[in-house]
Amino acid sequence: MSKNFYVTTPIYYVNDKPHIGHAYTTILADVLNRFYQINGYDTFFLTGLDEHGQKVQEAAKKKNIEPLEQCDEMVPQFKNLWEKLHISNNDFIRTTEPRHVSVVQDILTKVFNKEDIYKDEYEGLYSVSEERFITEKEAETGNFRDIKKIKEKNYFFRMSKYQNKLIKYIESNPNFIQPEHRKNEIIGFLDKPLNDLCISRPKSRLSWGIELPFDKEYVTYVWFDALINYLTGIGFKKDKKLFEKYWPASYQLIGKDILTTHAIYWPTMLMSLGIELPKTIFAHGWWLISESKMSKSIGNVIDPMELINEHGADPVRYYLMREMVLGQDSNFTVESFKNRYNSDLANDFGNLLSRVSTLMKKNFEGKIPLPNKMTKMEKEIQLKSKNLIENVRGKVKNMRINEAIEDIMQFIRGINKYVEVSAPWKMVKVDKENAGTVLFTAGEALRISALLLEPIMPNRTSELLAAFDAKGTSLNWGGLVPGTILKDHDPLFPRLK
Ligand code: MSP
């Protein structure tokens, strides 16, 4: 049986260029995609842009350009960033593409014909910033900007009809909403009666959207349009084979700010369509700057491009994956970035490589030495590496990526200690064979660590593996070939000041 894996990121609004929060979700998806691929899964990774709606229309208006021009201007900002970050997405969807517009309209027609969409007059508070109707209670919280009282005729999706079915589904599928505390939040929300969802906007108020196929005076509510991208992106209605191969999605990654839309709107839409629900909606926390959320409107955003230009993609990927406990918020500071870089990457990982290769060059003609008899220490290392591989696999599968990384780093620190204690630079003078065993063992440990870190840092690990001519080797102990000439390489992680 082939194992398939489908991971998605939210599609990002194009009102502004991407910041580190957007980069985070995309890197996380990339790490999972690479990890599952390496572990024998047939994978598909989708990301893209959410191009309709009020936010984009307003951003265009400010610049005095057409909304589509605004979108076209933003596309390279995202695409270049993903390229720089070595994001391995299979497709990049834009919601203005004809392939998507036609799927949205087909779906609207289907749901309308099923009488799950009806027209009604509605009077209520509307938050322009959130682009949705809000309750009096919500308005009182002060979390919503630009609130207007609006009375208008609109189309509604019978979300309430699926409330009980959704509750039952969540209860019988404990992995559907993760982490646990987010699931509880949704269960709590579903305790109260669910309103139907307004899925139209009269063109007089908002014109930038997908026209309703059954009423030309309206466009589709941006979220009803955007969520459907996850189906369009794998060929829904176009490529049955592709769609059936990858749906239901394995992981739909989101930030906690868009939990309700993904854990309530989205599954009820799928229920109306008779489509299976994704296996897991996973909500991560926020990157904070001095304890407050990074956001375009506050103006405290970190530009990932600047960080990458200064330090390269891999250290940025490493820092984001190592620092955040999935599900919780994390503070981003340049200082902690530098500390993490120096302690883990320069002092532990990079240093081990330069020690090993320097000693091989100096004492073994630049070749990987032949290991002699393993002592207790080497046997222990071999066993540790075996356990490490199992632990890392288990932890990534449980979305404990930061812990998996820490395990690898701990292993590397242990090897540094082993090299120190064994002192092969002294040993070589009296017992060259055993000094060779120590260097071979440390080299093996580096090779295995690099393979395990590949999904996190695909570039630097690939340099390391190339230096040992060990690209494409397996995780089994003994992948280094004695006698192989070490290739020259730049220091992997030069220390930062
Ligand atoms: N367009 C919608 C999503 C539609 S999905 C069908 C949207 N876009 S967004 O541009 O505002 O960004 C969405 C996602 O970016 C968040 O859910 C989250 O994944 C990520 N982040 C944005 N700011 C973030 C932080 N400060 N920290 C971490 N992630 C954040 O919402």
Short mmCIF file of N, CA and C in Angstrom, two decimals, residues 98-186:
data_model
loop_
_atom_site.label_atom_id
_atom_site.label_comp_id
_atom_site.label_asym_id
_atom_site.label_seq_id
_atom_site.Cartn_x
_atom_site.Cartn_y
_atom_site.Cartn_z
N PRO A 98 -8.52 31.02 -12.93
CA PRO A 98 -9.77 30.42 -13.43
C PRO A 98 -10.03 29.03 -12.85
N ARG A 99 -8.97 28.23 -12.66
CA ARG A 99 -9.18 26.87 -12.14
C ARG A 99 -9.88 26.91 -10.78
N HIS A 100 -9.58 27.95 -10.00
CA HIS A 100 -10.18 28.05 -8.66
C HIS A 100 -11.59 28.66 -8.75
N VAL A 101 -11.71 29.70 -9.54
CA VAL A 101 -13.02 30.37 -9.66
C VAL A 101 -14.08 29.34 -10.09
N SER A 102 -13.72 28.49 -11.03
CA SER A 102 -14.72 27.54 -11.51
C SER A 102 -15.08 26.50 -10.44
N VAL A 103 -14.11 26.09 -9.65
CA VAL A 103 -14.42 25.13 -8.57
C VAL A 103 -15.34 25.80 -7.53
N VAL A 104 -15.04 27.04 -7.17
CA VAL A 104 -15.86 27.73 -6.18
C VAL A 104 -17.30 27.86 -6.69
N GLN A 105 -17.44 28.22 -7.95
CA GLN A 105 -18.79 28.39 -8.49
C GLN A 105 -19.53 27.05 -8.59
N ASP A 106 -18.82 26.01 -8.95
CA ASP A 106 -19.44 24.66 -8.98
C ASP A 106 -19.94 24.28 -7.59
N ILE A 107 -19.10 24.54 -6.62
CA ILE A 107 -19.46 24.17 -5.25
C ILE A 107 -20.66 24.98 -4.77
N LEU A 108 -20.64 26.28 -5.05
CA LEU A 108 -21.77 27.13 -4.65
C LEU A 108 -23.07 26.63 -5.28
N THR A 109 -22.99 26.26 -6.55
CA THR A 109 -24.19 25.76 -7.24
C THR A 109 -24.70 24.50 -6.56
N LYS A 110 -23.76 23.62 -6.25
CA LYS A 110 -24.14 22.35 -5.64
C LYS A 110 -24.81 22.57 -4.28
N VAL A 111 -24.20 23.42 -3.48
CA VAL A 111 -24.73 23.66 -2.13
C VAL A 111 -26.07 24.41 -2.21
N PHE A 112 -26.18 25.31 -3.18
CA PHE A 112 -27.41 26.06 -3.39
C PHE A 112 -28.54 25.12 -3.82
N ASN A 113 -28.23 24.23 -4.77
CA ASN A 113 -29.24 23.28 -5.24
C ASN A 113 -29.68 22.31 -4.15
N LYS A 114 -28.80 22.11 -3.23
CA LYS A 114 -29.11 21.22 -2.12
C LYS A 114 -29.95 21.94 -1.06
N GLU A 115 -30.18 23.20 -1.32
CA GLU A 115 -30.90 24.09 -0.39
C GLU A 115 -30.17 24.29 0.93
N ASP A 116 -28.86 24.20 0.87
CA ASP A 116 -28.06 24.55 2.05
C ASP A 116 -27.66 26.02 2.00
N ILE A 117 -28.07 26.71 0.94
CA ILE A 117 -27.86 28.16 0.88
C ILE A 117 -29.23 28.82 0.67
N TYR A 118 -29.53 29.84 1.45
CA TYR A 118 -30.80 30.55 1.31
C TYR A 118 -30.57 32.05 1.43
N LYS A 119 -31.56 32.84 0.93
CA LYS A 119 -31.43 34.30 0.98
C LYS A 119 -32.26 34.84 2.13
N ASP A 120 -31.70 35.84 2.79
CA ASP A 120 -32.42 36.39 3.94
C ASP A 120 -31.98 37.82 4.18
N GLU A 121 -32.85 38.56 4.85
CA GLU A 121 -32.44 39.91 5.22
C GLU A 121 -31.78 39.84 6.59
N TYR A 122 -30.72 40.60 6.73
CA TYR A 122 -30.00 40.52 7.98
C TYR A 122 -29.63 41.91 8.45
N GLU A 123 -29.84 42.15 9.71
CA GLU A 123 -29.43 43.42 10.27
C GLU A 123 -28.47 43.12 11.41
N GLY A 124 -27.29 43.72 11.36
CA GLY A 124 -26.35 43.43 12.45
C GLY A 124 -25.09 44.24 12.35
N LEU A 125 -24.19 43.95 13.27
CA LEU A 125 -22.91 44.66 13.30
C LEU A 125 -21.93 43.95 12.38
N TYR A 126 -21.22 44.77 11.63
CA TYR A 126 -20.28 44.21 10.67
C TYR A 126 -18.90 44.79 10.95
N SER A 127 -17.91 43.93 11.11
CA SER A 127 -16.55 44.42 11.32
C SER A 127 -15.83 44.42 9.98
N VAL A 128 -15.48 45.60 9.53
CA VAL A 128 -14.81 45.69 8.23
C VAL A 128 -13.44 45.03 8.30
N SER A 129 -12.75 45.21 9.42
CA SER A 129 -11.41 44.63 9.51
C SER A 129 -11.45 43.11 9.48
N GLU A 130 -12.45 42.51 10.10
CA GLU A 130 -12.56 41.06 10.13
C GLU A 130 -13.36 40.53 8.95
N GLU A 131 -14.02 41.45 8.26
CA GLU A 131 -14.86 41.09 7.12
C GLU A 131 -15.96 40.11 7.46
N ARG A 132 -16.56 40.27 8.61
CA ARG A 132 -17.70 39.40 8.91
C ARG A 132 -18.64 40.08 9.89
N PHE A 133 -19.87 39.53 9.96
CA PHE A 133 -20.82 40.02 10.94
C PHE A 133 -20.36 39.53 12.32
N ILE A 134 -20.50 40.40 13.31
CA ILE A 134 -20.10 40.00 14.65
C ILE A 134 -21.29 40.18 15.60
N THR A 135 -21.22 39.51 16.75
CA THR A 135 -22.30 39.64 17.72
C THR A 135 -22.06 40.88 18.59
N GLU A 136 -23.12 41.30 19.31
CA GLU A 136 -22.99 42.45 20.22
C GLU A 136 -21.86 42.19 21.22
N LYS A 137 -21.85 40.96 21.71
CA LYS A 137 -20.84 40.57 22.71
C LYS A 137 -19.43 40.73 22.15
N GLU A 138 -19.24 40.29 20.94
CA GLU A 138 -17.93 40.39 20.30
C GLU A 138 -17.53 41.85 20.15
N ALA A 139 -18.50 42.68 19.78
CA ALA A 139 -18.22 44.11 19.60
C ALA A 139 -17.75 44.74 20.90
N GLU A 140 -18.36 44.27 22.00
CA GLU A 140 -18.00 44.83 23.32
C GLU A 140 -16.57 44.51 23.74
N THR A 141 -15.99 43.45 23.19
CA THR A 141 -14.64 43.07 23.60
C THR A 141 -13.60 44.11 23.17
N GLY A 142 -13.96 44.92 22.18
CA GLY A 142 -13.00 45.93 21.72
C GLY A 142 -11.95 45.37 20.78
N ASN A 143 -12.08 44.08 20.41
CA ASN A 143 -11.10 43.46 19.53
C ASN A 143 -11.35 43.71 18.05
N PHE A 144 -12.45 44.37 17.76
CA PHE A 144 -12.81 44.54 16.35
C PHE A 144 -12.79 46.02 15.96
N ARG A 145 -12.20 46.27 14.80
CA ARG A 145 -12.14 47.65 14.33
C ARG A 145 -13.20 47.88 13.26
N ASP A 146 -13.44 49.13 12.97
CA ASP A 146 -14.35 49.52 11.88
C ASP A 146 -15.68 48.79 11.93
N ILE A 147 -16.40 48.98 13.03
CA ILE A 147 -17.69 48.29 13.14
C ILE A 147 -18.80 49.18 12.57
N LYS A 148 -19.60 48.58 11.70
CA LYS A 148 -20.70 49.32 11.10
C LYS A 148 -21.98 48.54 11.33
N LYS A 149 -23.10 49.30 11.45
CA LYS A 149 -24.39 48.61 11.51
C LYS A 149 -24.88 48.47 10.07
N ILE A 150 -25.18 47.26 9.72
CA ILE A 150 -25.55 47.03 8.33
C ILE A 150 -26.87 46.26 8.26
N LYS A 151 -27.74 46.72 7.32
CA LYS A 151 -28.97 45.96 7.09
C LYS A 151 -29.01 45.65 5.60
N GLU A 152 -28.94 44.38 5.28
CA GLU A 152 -28.96 44.06 3.86
C GLU A 152 -29.39 42.61 3.61
N LYS A 153 -29.80 42.37 2.36
CA LYS A 153 -30.16 41.01 1.97
C LYS A 153 -28.89 40.27 1.57
N ASN A 154 -28.78 39.05 2.04
CA ASN A 154 -27.59 38.26 1.73
C ASN A 154 -27.93 36.79 1.64
N TYR A 155 -26.96 36.03 1.17
CA TYR A 155 -27.11 34.58 1.12
C TYR A 155 -26.42 33.95 2.32
N PHE A 156 -27.07 32.93 2.85
CA PHE A 156 -26.55 32.28 4.05
C PHE A 156 -26.36 30.78 3.82
N PHE A 157 -25.27 30.27 4.38
CA PHE A 157 -25.00 28.84 4.34
C PHE A 157 -25.53 28.22 5.63
N ARG A 158 -26.31 27.14 5.49
CA ARG A 158 -26.92 26.51 6.67
C ARG A 158 -25.88 25.76 7.51
N MET A 159 -25.02 26.53 8.16
CA MET A 159 -23.98 25.93 8.98
C MET A 159 -24.58 25.23 10.19
N SER A 160 -25.64 25.83 10.71
CA SER A 160 -26.27 25.30 11.94
C SER A 160 -26.76 23.86 11.75
N LYS A 161 -27.14 23.55 10.52
CA LYS A 161 -27.65 22.21 10.22
C LYS A 161 -26.62 21.12 10.55
N TYR A 162 -25.34 21.49 10.48
CA TYR A 162 -24.28 20.50 10.66
C TYR A 162 -23.63 20.55 12.04
N GLN A 163 -24.19 21.37 12.91
CA GLN A 163 -23.58 21.55 14.23
C GLN A 163 -23.42 20.22 14.99
N ASN A 164 -24.50 19.47 15.10
CA ASN A 164 -24.43 18.24 15.88
C ASN A 164 -23.52 17.20 15.25
N LYS A 165 -23.59 17.15 13.93
CA LYS A 165 -22.75 16.21 13.22
C LYS A 165 -21.26 16.54 13.46
N LEU A 166 -20.98 17.83 13.47
CA LEU A 166 -19.59 18.27 13.69
C LEU A 166 -19.13 17.94 15.11
N ILE A 167 -20.00 18.19 16.07
CA ILE A 167 -19.64 17.88 17.47
C ILE A 167 -19.31 16.39 17.59
N LYS A 168 -20.18 15.56 17.03
CA LYS A 168 -19.95 14.11 17.10
C LYS A 168 -18.64 13.74 16.42
N TYR A 169 -18.40 14.38 15.29
CA TYR A 169 -17.17 14.07 14.54
C TYR A 169 -15.93 14.40 15.36
N ILE A 170 -15.95 15.58 15.96
CA ILE A 170 -14.78 16.00 16.75
C ILE A 170 -14.58 15.04 17.93
N GLU A 171 -15.70 14.65 18.53
CA GLU A 171 -15.57 13.76 19.69
C GLU A 171 -15.06 12.38 19.30
N SER A 172 -15.46 11.90 18.14
CA SER A 172 -15.00 10.55 17.79
C SER A 172 -13.71 10.54 16.98
N ASN A 173 -13.18 11.73 16.66
CA ASN A 173 -11.89 11.79 15.96
C ASN A 173 -10.93 12.70 16.73
N PRO A 174 -10.33 12.16 17.78
CA PRO A 174 -9.53 13.01 18.67
C PRO A 174 -8.36 13.73 17.99
N ASN A 175 -7.94 13.24 16.82
CA ASN A 175 -6.82 13.92 16.14
C ASN A 175 -7.26 15.00 15.18
N PHE A 176 -8.56 15.20 15.05
CA PHE A 176 -9.05 16.14 14.03
C PHE A 176 -8.59 17.57 14.30
N ILE A 177 -8.75 18.04 15.52
CA ILE A 177 -8.27 19.38 15.86
C ILE A 177 -7.14 19.26 16.87
N GLN A 178 -5.99 19.75 16.53
CA GLN A 178 -4.83 19.70 17.41
C GLN A 178 -4.24 21.09 17.54
N PRO A 179 -3.54 21.40 18.64
CA PRO A 179 -3.41 20.59 19.84
C PRO A 179 -4.71 20.53 20.64
N GLU A 180 -4.69 19.68 21.65
CA GLU A 180 -5.85 19.41 22.49
C GLU A 180 -6.58 20.68 22.97
N HIS A 181 -5.81 21.69 23.43
CA HIS A 181 -6.48 22.88 23.98
C HIS A 181 -7.25 23.65 22.91
N ARG A 182 -6.83 23.54 21.68
CA ARG A 182 -7.60 24.18 20.58
C ARG A 182 -8.89 23.39 20.32
N LYS A 183 -8.78 22.09 20.43
CA LYS A 183 -9.98 21.26 20.26
C LYS A 183 -11.01 21.64 21.32
N ASN A 184 -10.54 21.79 22.55
CA ASN A 184 -11.46 22.15 23.63
C ASN A 184 -12.10 23.51 23.40
N GLU A 185 -11.31 24.41 22.84
CA GLU A 185 -11.84 25.73 22.52
C GLU A 185 -13.02 25.62 21.53
N ILE A 186 -12.84 24.78 20.54
CA ILE A 186 -13.88 24.61 19.52
C ILE A 186 -15.10 23.90 20.11
#
